[in-house]
Tab-separated table of C-alpha atoms in Angstrom:
chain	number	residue	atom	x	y	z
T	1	UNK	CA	28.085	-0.769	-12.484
T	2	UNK	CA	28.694	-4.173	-10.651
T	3	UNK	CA	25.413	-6.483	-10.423
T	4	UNK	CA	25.892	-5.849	-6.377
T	5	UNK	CA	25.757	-2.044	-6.247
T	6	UNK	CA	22.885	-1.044	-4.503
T	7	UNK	CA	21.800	1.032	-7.853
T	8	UNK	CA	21.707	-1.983	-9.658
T	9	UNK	CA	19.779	-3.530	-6.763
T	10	UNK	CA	17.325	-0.971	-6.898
T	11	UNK	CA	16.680	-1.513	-10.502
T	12	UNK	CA	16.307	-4.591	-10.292
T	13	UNK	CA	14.580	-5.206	-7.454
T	14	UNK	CA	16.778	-7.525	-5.439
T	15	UNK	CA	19.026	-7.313	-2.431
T	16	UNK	CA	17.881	-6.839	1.341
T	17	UNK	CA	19.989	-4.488	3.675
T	18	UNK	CA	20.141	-3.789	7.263
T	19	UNK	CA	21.770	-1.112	9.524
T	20	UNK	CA	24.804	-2.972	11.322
T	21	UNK	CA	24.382	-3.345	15.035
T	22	UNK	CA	26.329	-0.215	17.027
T	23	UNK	CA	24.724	1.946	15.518
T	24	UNK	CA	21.756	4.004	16.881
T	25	UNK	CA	19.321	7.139	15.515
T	26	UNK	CA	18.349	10.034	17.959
T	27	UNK	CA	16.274	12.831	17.592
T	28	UNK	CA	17.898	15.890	19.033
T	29	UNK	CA	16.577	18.897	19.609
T	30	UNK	CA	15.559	19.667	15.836
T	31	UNK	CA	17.473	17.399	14.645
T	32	UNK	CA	18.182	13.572	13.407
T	33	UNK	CA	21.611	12.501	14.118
T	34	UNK	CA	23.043	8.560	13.785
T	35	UNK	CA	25.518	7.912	16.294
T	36	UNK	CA	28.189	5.039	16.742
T	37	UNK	CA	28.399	2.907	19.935
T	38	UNK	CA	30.618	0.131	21.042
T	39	UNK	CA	33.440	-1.546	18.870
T	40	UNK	CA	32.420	0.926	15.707
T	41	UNK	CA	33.362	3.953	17.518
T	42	UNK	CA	36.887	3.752	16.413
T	43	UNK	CA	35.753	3.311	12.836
T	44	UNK	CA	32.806	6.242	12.464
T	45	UNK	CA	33.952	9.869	12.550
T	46	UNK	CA	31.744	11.646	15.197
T	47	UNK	CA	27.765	11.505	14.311
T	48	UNK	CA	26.227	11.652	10.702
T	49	UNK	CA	22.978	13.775	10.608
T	50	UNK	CA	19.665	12.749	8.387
T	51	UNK	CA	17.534	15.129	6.758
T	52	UNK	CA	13.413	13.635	6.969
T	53	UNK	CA	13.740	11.276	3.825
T	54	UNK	CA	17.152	9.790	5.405
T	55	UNK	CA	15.363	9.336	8.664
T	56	UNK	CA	12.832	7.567	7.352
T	57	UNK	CA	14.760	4.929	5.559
T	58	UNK	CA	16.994	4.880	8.569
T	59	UNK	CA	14.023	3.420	10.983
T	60	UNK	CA	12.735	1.063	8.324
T	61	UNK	CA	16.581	-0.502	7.283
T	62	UNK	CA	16.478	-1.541	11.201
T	63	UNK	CA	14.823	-4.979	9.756
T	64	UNK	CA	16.087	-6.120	6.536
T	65	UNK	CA	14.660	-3.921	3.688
T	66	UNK	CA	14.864	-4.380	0.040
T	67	UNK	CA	15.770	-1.067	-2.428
T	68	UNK	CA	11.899	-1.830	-4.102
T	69	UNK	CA	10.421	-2.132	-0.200
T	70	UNK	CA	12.281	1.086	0.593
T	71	UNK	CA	11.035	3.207	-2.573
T	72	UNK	CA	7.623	2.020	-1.934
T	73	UNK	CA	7.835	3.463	1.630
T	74	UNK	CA	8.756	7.144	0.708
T	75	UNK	CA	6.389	6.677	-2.015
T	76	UNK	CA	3.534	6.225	0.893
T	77	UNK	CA	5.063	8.488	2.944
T	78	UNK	CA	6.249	11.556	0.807
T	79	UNK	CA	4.730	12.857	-2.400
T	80	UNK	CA	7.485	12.054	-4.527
T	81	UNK	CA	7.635	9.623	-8.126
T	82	UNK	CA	8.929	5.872	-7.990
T	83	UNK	CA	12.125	7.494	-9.999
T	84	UNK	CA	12.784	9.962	-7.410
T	85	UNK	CA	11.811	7.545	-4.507
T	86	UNK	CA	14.564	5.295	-6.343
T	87	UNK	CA	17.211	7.700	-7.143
T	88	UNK	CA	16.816	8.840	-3.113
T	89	UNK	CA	16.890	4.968	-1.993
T	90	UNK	CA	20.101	4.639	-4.201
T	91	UNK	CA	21.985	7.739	-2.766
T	92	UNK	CA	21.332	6.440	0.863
T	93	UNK	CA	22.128	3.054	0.048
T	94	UNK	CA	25.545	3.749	-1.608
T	95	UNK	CA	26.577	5.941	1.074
T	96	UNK	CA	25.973	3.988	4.379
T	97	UNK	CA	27.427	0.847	2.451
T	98	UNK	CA	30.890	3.135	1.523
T	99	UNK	CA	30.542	4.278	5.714
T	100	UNK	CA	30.644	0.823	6.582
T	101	UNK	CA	26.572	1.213	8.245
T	102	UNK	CA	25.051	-0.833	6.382
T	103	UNK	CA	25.035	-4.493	5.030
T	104	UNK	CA	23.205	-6.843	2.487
T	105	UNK	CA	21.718	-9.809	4.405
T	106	UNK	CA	20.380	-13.052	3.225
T	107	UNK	CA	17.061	-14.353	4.534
């Protein structure tokens, strides 16, 4: 896997990322839903839903994060292990940065 995938990030403890601007997170009804606004309309299919662990990492990638910051926080916040806190953080990562959602940042 390339040195920039987010799994390797998450190994090794480097890498920030950020939700990209025109995108927002709303709680409806029972339900977490991201939804696209402005110029990424055209590019996002419809709404993408987040279970309570998605949601979570959601609100805290809306400052620049790093994989080790964001396994520490479901650590805290859910009783999982550091290797299921990571495999989680890697799943999320990989898939908003495929969607287009998410970027790395530099500080």
């Amino acid at each position: 896997m390339p040195w920039g995938s987010p799994s390797c990030a998450a190994e090794r403890g480097i890498g920030m990322y950020q939700v990209k601007p025109g995108f927002i997170h709303r709680h409806i009804g029972d339900v977490d839903v991201v939804i696209s606004i402005g110029e990424n309309v055209a590019d996002f299919n419809g709404y993408m839903t987040l279970n309570e662990t998605a949601s979570c990492l959601w609100d805290a990638l809306t400052t620049p994060k790093s994989a080790d910051q964001l396994i520490a926080l479901l650590c805290d916040e859910f009783d999982v292990t550091a290797e299921e806190a990571r495999a989680d953080v890697d799943e999320f990562l990989t898939a908003l940065l495929a969607q287009g959602i998410l970027h790395e940042v530099t500080l």
